[in-house]
Coordinates of C-alpha atoms in Angstrom, one line a residue:
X1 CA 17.6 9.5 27.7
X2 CA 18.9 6.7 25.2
X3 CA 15.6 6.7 23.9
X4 CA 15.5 10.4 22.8
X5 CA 19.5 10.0 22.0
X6 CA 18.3 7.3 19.2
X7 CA 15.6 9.5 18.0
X8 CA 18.3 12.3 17.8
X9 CA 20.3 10.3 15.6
X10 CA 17.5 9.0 13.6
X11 CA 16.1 12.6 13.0
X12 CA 19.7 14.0 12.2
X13 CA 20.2 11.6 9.2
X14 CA 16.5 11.8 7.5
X15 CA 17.4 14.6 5.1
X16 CA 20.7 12.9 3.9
X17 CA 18.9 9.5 3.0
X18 CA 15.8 11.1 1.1
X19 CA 16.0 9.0 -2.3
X20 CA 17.2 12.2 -4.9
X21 CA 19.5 9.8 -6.8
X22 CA 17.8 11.2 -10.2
X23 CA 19.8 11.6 -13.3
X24 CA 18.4 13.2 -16.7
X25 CA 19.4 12.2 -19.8
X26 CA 20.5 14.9 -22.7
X27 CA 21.3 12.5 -25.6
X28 CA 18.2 10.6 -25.1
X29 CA 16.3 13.8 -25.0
X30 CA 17.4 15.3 -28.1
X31 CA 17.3 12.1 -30.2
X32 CA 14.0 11.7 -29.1
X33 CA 13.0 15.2 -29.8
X34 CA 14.5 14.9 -33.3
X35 CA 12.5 11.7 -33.6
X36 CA 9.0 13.9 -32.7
X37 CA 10.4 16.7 -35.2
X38 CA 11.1 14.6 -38.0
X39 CA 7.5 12.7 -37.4
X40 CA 5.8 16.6 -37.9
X41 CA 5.2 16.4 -34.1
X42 CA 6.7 20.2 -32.5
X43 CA 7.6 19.5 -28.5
X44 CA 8.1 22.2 -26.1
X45 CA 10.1 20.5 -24.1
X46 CA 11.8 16.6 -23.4
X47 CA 13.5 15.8 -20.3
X48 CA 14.0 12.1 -20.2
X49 CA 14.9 11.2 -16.2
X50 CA 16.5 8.1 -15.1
X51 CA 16.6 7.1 -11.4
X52 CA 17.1 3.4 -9.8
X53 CA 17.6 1.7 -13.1
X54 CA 14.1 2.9 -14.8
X55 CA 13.3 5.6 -16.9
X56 CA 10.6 8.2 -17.4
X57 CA 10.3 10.8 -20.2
X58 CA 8.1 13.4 -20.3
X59 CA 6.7 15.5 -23.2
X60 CA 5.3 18.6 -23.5
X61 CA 3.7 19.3 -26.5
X62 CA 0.3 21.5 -27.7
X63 CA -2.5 19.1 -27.2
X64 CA -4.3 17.6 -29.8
X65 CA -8.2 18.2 -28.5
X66 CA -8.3 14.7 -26.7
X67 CA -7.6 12.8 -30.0
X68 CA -5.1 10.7 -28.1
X69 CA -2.1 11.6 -30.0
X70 CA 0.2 10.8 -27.1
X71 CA -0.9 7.1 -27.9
X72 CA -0.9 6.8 -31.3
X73 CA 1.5 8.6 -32.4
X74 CA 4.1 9.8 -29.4
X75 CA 4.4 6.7 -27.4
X76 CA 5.8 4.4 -30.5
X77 CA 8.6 7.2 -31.3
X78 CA 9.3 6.9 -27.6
X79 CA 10.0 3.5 -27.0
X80 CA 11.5 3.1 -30.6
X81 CA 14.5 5.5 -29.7
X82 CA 14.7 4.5 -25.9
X83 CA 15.0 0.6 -27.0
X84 CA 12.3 -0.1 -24.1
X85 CA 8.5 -0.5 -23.7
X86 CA 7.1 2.6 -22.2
X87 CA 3.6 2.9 -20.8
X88 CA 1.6 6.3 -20.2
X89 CA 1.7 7.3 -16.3
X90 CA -2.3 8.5 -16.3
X91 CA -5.1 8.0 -18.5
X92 CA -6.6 11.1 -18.9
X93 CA -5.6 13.9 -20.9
X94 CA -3.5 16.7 -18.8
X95 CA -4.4 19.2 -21.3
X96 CA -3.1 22.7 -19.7
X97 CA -4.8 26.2 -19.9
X98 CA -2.8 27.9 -22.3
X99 CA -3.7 24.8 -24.6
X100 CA -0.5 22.7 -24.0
X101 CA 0.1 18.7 -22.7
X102 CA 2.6 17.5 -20.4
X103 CA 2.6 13.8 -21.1
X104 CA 4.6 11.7 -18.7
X105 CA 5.8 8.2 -19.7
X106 CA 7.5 5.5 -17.2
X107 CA 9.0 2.4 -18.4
X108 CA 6.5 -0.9 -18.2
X109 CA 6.9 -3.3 -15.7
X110 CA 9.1 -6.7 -16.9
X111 CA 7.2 -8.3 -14.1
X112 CA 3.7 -7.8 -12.9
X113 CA 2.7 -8.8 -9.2
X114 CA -0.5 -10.3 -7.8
X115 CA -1.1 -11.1 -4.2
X116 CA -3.3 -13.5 -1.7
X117 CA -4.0 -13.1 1.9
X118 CA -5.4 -15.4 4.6
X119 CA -6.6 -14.9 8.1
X120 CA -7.6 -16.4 11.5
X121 CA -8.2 -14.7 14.6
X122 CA -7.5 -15.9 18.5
X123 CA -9.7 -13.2 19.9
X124 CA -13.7 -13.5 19.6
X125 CA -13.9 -10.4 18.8
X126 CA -12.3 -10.7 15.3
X127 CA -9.5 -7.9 16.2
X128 CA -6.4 -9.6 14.9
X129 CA -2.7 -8.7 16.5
X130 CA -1.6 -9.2 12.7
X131 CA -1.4 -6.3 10.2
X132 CA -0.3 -6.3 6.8
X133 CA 0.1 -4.4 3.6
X134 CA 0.6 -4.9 -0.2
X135 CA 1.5 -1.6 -2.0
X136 CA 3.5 -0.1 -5.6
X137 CA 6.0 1.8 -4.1
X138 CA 8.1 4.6 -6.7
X139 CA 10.9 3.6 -9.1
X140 CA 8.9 0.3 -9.7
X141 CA 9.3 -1.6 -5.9
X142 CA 6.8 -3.9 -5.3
X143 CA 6.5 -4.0 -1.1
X144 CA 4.7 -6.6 0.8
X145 CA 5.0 -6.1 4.9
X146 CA 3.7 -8.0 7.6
X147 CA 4.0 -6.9 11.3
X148 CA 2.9 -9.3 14.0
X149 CA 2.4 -7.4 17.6
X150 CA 3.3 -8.6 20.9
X151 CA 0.1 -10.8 22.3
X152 CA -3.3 -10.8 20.4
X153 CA -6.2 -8.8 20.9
X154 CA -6.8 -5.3 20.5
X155 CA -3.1 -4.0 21.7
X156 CA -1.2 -5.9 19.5
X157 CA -3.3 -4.4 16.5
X158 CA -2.5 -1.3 17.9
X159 CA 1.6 -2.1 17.5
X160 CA 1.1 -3.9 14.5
X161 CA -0.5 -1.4 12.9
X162 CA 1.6 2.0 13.5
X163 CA 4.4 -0.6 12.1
X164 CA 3.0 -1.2 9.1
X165 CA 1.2 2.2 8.9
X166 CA 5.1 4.2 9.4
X167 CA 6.5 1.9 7.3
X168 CA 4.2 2.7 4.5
X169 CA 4.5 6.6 5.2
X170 CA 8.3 6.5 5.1
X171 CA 8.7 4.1 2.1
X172 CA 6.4 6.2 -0.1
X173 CA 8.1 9.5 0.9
X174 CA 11.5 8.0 -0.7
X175 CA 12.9 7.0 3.1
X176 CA 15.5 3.9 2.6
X177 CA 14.2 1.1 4.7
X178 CA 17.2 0.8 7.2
X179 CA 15.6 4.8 8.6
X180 CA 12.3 3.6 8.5
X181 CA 12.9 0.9 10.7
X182 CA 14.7 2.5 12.7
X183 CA 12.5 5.2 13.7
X184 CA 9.5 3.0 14.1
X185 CA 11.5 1.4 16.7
X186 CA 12.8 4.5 18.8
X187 CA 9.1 5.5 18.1
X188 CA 7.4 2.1 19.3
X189 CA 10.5 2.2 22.5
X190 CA 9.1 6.1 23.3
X191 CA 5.0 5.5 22.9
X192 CA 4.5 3.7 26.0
X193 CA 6.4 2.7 29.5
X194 CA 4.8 -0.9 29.3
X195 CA 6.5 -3.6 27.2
X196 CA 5.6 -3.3 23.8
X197 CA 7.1 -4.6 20.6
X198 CA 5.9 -5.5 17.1
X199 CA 8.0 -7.9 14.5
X200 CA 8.5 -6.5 10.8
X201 CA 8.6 -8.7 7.7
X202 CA 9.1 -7.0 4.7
X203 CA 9.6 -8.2 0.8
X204 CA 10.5 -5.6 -1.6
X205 CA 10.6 -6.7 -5.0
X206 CA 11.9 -5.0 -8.1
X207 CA 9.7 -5.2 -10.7
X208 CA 12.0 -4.2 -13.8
X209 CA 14.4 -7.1 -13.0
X210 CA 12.5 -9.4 -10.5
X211 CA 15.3 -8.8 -7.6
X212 CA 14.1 -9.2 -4.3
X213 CA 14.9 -7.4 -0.5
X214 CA 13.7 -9.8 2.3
X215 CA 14.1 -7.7 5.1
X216 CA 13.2 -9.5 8.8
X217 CA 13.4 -7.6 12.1
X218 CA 12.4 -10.2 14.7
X219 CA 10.2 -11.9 12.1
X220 CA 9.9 -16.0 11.4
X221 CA 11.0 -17.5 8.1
X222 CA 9.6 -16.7 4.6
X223 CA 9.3 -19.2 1.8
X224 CA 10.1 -19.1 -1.6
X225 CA 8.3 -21.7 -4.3
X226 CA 10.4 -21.8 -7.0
X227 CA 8.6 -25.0 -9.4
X228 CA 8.4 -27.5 -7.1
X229 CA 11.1 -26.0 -4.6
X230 CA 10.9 -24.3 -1.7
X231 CA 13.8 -22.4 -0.1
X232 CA 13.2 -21.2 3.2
X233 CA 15.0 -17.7 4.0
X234 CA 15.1 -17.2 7.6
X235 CA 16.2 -14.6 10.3
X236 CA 18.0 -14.2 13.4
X237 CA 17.0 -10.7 14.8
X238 CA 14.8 -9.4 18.0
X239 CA 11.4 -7.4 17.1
X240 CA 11.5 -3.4 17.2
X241 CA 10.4 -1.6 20.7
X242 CA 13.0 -4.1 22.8
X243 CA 16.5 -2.6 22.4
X244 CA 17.7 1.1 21.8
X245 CA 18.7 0.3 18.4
X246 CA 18.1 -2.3 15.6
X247 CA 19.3 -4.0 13.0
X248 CA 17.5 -5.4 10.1
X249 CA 18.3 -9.1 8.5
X250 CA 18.1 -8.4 5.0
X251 CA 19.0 -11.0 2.1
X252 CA 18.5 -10.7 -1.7
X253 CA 17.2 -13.2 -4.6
X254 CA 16.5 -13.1 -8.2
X255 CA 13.4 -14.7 -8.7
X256 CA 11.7 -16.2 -11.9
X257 CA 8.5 -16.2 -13.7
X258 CA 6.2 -18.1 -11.7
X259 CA 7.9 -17.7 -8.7
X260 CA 5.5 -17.6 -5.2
X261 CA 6.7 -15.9 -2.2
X262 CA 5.0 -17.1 1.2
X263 CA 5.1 -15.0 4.3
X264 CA 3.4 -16.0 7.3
X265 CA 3.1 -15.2 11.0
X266 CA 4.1 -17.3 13.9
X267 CA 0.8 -18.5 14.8
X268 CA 1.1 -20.5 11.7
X269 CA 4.3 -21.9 12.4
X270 CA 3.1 -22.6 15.8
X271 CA -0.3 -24.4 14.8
X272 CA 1.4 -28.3 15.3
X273 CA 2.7 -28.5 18.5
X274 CA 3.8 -31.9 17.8
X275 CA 6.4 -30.8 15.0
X276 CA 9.4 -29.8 16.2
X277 CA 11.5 -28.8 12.5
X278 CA 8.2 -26.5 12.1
X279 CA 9.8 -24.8 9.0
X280 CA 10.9 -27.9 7.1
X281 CA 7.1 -29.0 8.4
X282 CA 5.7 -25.9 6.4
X283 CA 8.4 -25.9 3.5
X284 CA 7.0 -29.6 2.9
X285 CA 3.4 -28.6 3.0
X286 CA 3.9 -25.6 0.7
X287 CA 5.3 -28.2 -1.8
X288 CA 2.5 -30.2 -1.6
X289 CA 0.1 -27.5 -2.5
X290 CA -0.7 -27.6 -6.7
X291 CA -2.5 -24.6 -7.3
X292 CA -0.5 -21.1 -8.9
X293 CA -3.4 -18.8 -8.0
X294 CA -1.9 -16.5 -4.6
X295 CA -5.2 -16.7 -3.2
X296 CA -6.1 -20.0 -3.0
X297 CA -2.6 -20.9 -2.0
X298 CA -2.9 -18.5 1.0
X299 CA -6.3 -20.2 1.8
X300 CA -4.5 -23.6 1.8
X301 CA -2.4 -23.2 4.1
X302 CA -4.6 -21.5 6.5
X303 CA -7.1 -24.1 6.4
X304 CA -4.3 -26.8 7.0
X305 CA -2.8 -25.3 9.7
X306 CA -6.2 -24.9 11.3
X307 CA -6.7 -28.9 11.2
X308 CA -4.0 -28.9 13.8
X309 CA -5.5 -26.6 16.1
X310 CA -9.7 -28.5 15.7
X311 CA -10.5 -25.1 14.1
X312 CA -9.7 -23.0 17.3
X313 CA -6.5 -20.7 16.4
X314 CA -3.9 -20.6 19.2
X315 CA -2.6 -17.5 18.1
X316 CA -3.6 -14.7 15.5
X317 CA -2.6 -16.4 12.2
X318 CA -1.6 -14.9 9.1
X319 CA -0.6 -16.2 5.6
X320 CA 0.5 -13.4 2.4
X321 CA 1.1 -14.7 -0.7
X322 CA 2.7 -13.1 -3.8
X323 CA 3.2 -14.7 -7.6
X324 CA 5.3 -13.0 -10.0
X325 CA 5.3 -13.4 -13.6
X326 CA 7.2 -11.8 -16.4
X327 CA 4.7 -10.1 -19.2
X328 CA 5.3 -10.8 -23.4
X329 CA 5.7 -7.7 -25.0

């Protein structure tokens, strides 16, 4: 009964925390169309829509028979009168049937985002208990999530992965991540009347002003290179599917260009059994480590770890590994 009373409570609030924070902008969208006017360019229509700090503008205007006038011409009015660098939302022409274009532009990305990922497996049959995800969400979040399921093997995928898989589905569909998390819990607490649970780890990064969500939920530390730094951001909660309700850890950074973000499971953590500070342990070896590339960093640190174990993982192991850098306009 206080599983389907949490459910309840989560299903009542759904439609009240649906992101529709979206403002539109009239002075914007009558300088701009006075801008097109004066340039011999005739618009239908502006609407110029701001929502979590970003903008997008879109344009309808009578197409120009795939000559790429939204390019040449459109796009340098735009970002001239917005004061911002503005980037075209598709590549191909959206050319309507009664001959008209609705051309859609959202502001570019001060930081761009690439990402690494390492893995070992316990079970011989290469089904990992680990399950992760790197994905664009809207209003220009960057999200990487990492979900470690209760044991190894081919039930703790199962966990794992209808963690990350909900937390995907909610995120995308404009769900704040305080709901999401909460219903994969009462959902992960309803599934099954065995013990089951399933840690989330989630980075969210803003990618128009490099601000960053660490959000833990039963989850080990995460690690933040900053030039030859490493600050350690750590947690203090149980993992979803234990308790009737939950509450996420969540603490927030700027970061910098350059700046590498290292999440890991607790397989990797766990690899030396002699260490007993097993954080400072892996701060100190992330510090070591030279190379910028995501990739290689991830692989790094895998392959350490792995010296400590002769090769034979303990415990599924998992290493993410995001750089951010700022782009010249």
């Amino acid at each position: 009964s206080g599983q389907f009373k949490e459910v309840s409570a989560v299903v009542s609030n759904l439609a009240l925390r649906i992101d529709t924070n979206v403002d539109f902008n009239r002075d914007l969208e009558e300088q701009i169309m006075v801008a097109l006017d004066d340039a011999g360019i005739l618009p239908d229509d502006v609407i110029v829509a701001q929502s979590s700090g970003s903008l997008e503008v879109e344009i309808k205007v009578g197409n120009c028979g795939g000559r790429r006038k939204c390019m040449k011409d459109i796009l340098p009015i735009v970002n001239k009168n917005t004061g911002k660098k503005f980037v075209k939302m598709d590549n191909i022409c959206n050319i309507k049937v009664d001959g008209s274009c609705s051309i859609k532009f959202k502001e570019a990305y001060k930081y761009q985002i690439a990402g690494g990922v390492a893995r070992a497996y316990k079970s011989r049959d290469k089904v990992s208990g680990d399950n992760y995800s790197f994905m664009e969400l809207k209003n220009g979040k960057y999200m990487m999530a990492l979900s470690d399921g209760m044991g190894t093997g081919a039930k703790a995928a199962i966990e794992s992965n209808t963690t990350i898989s909900l937390l995907e589905k909610f995120l995308c569909a404009g769900f704040d991540k305080d709901i999401a998390i909460r219903t994969i819990n009462s959902l992960i607490l309803l599934k099954s009347n065995e013990e089951s649970y399933a840690t989330v780890d989630m980075t969210v990064i803003n990618q128009y002003n490099g601000e960053v969500e660490f959000v833990k939920v039963g989850a080990v530390s995460t690690f933040v290179k900053s030039g030859n730094k490493v600050e350690i951001i750590r947690t203090s909660t149980l993992p979803v599917g234990i308790l009737s309700s939950v509450e996420a850890d969540i603490e927030n950074r700027k970061l910098k260009s350059g700046d590498l973000i290292v999440m890991v499971t607790d397989g990797v953590l766990d690899s030396n059994k002699d260490e007993l500070n097993k954080e400072k342990w892996l701060s100190n070896m992330i510090e070591d480590i030279e190379t910028r590339n995501p990739q290689a960093m991830a692989d790094t640190i895998l392959i350490n770890c792995l010296d400590y174990t002769s090769g034979v993982p303990n415990d599924d192991m998992t290493v993410m590994v995001a750089k951010i850098w700022e782009t010249i306009n």
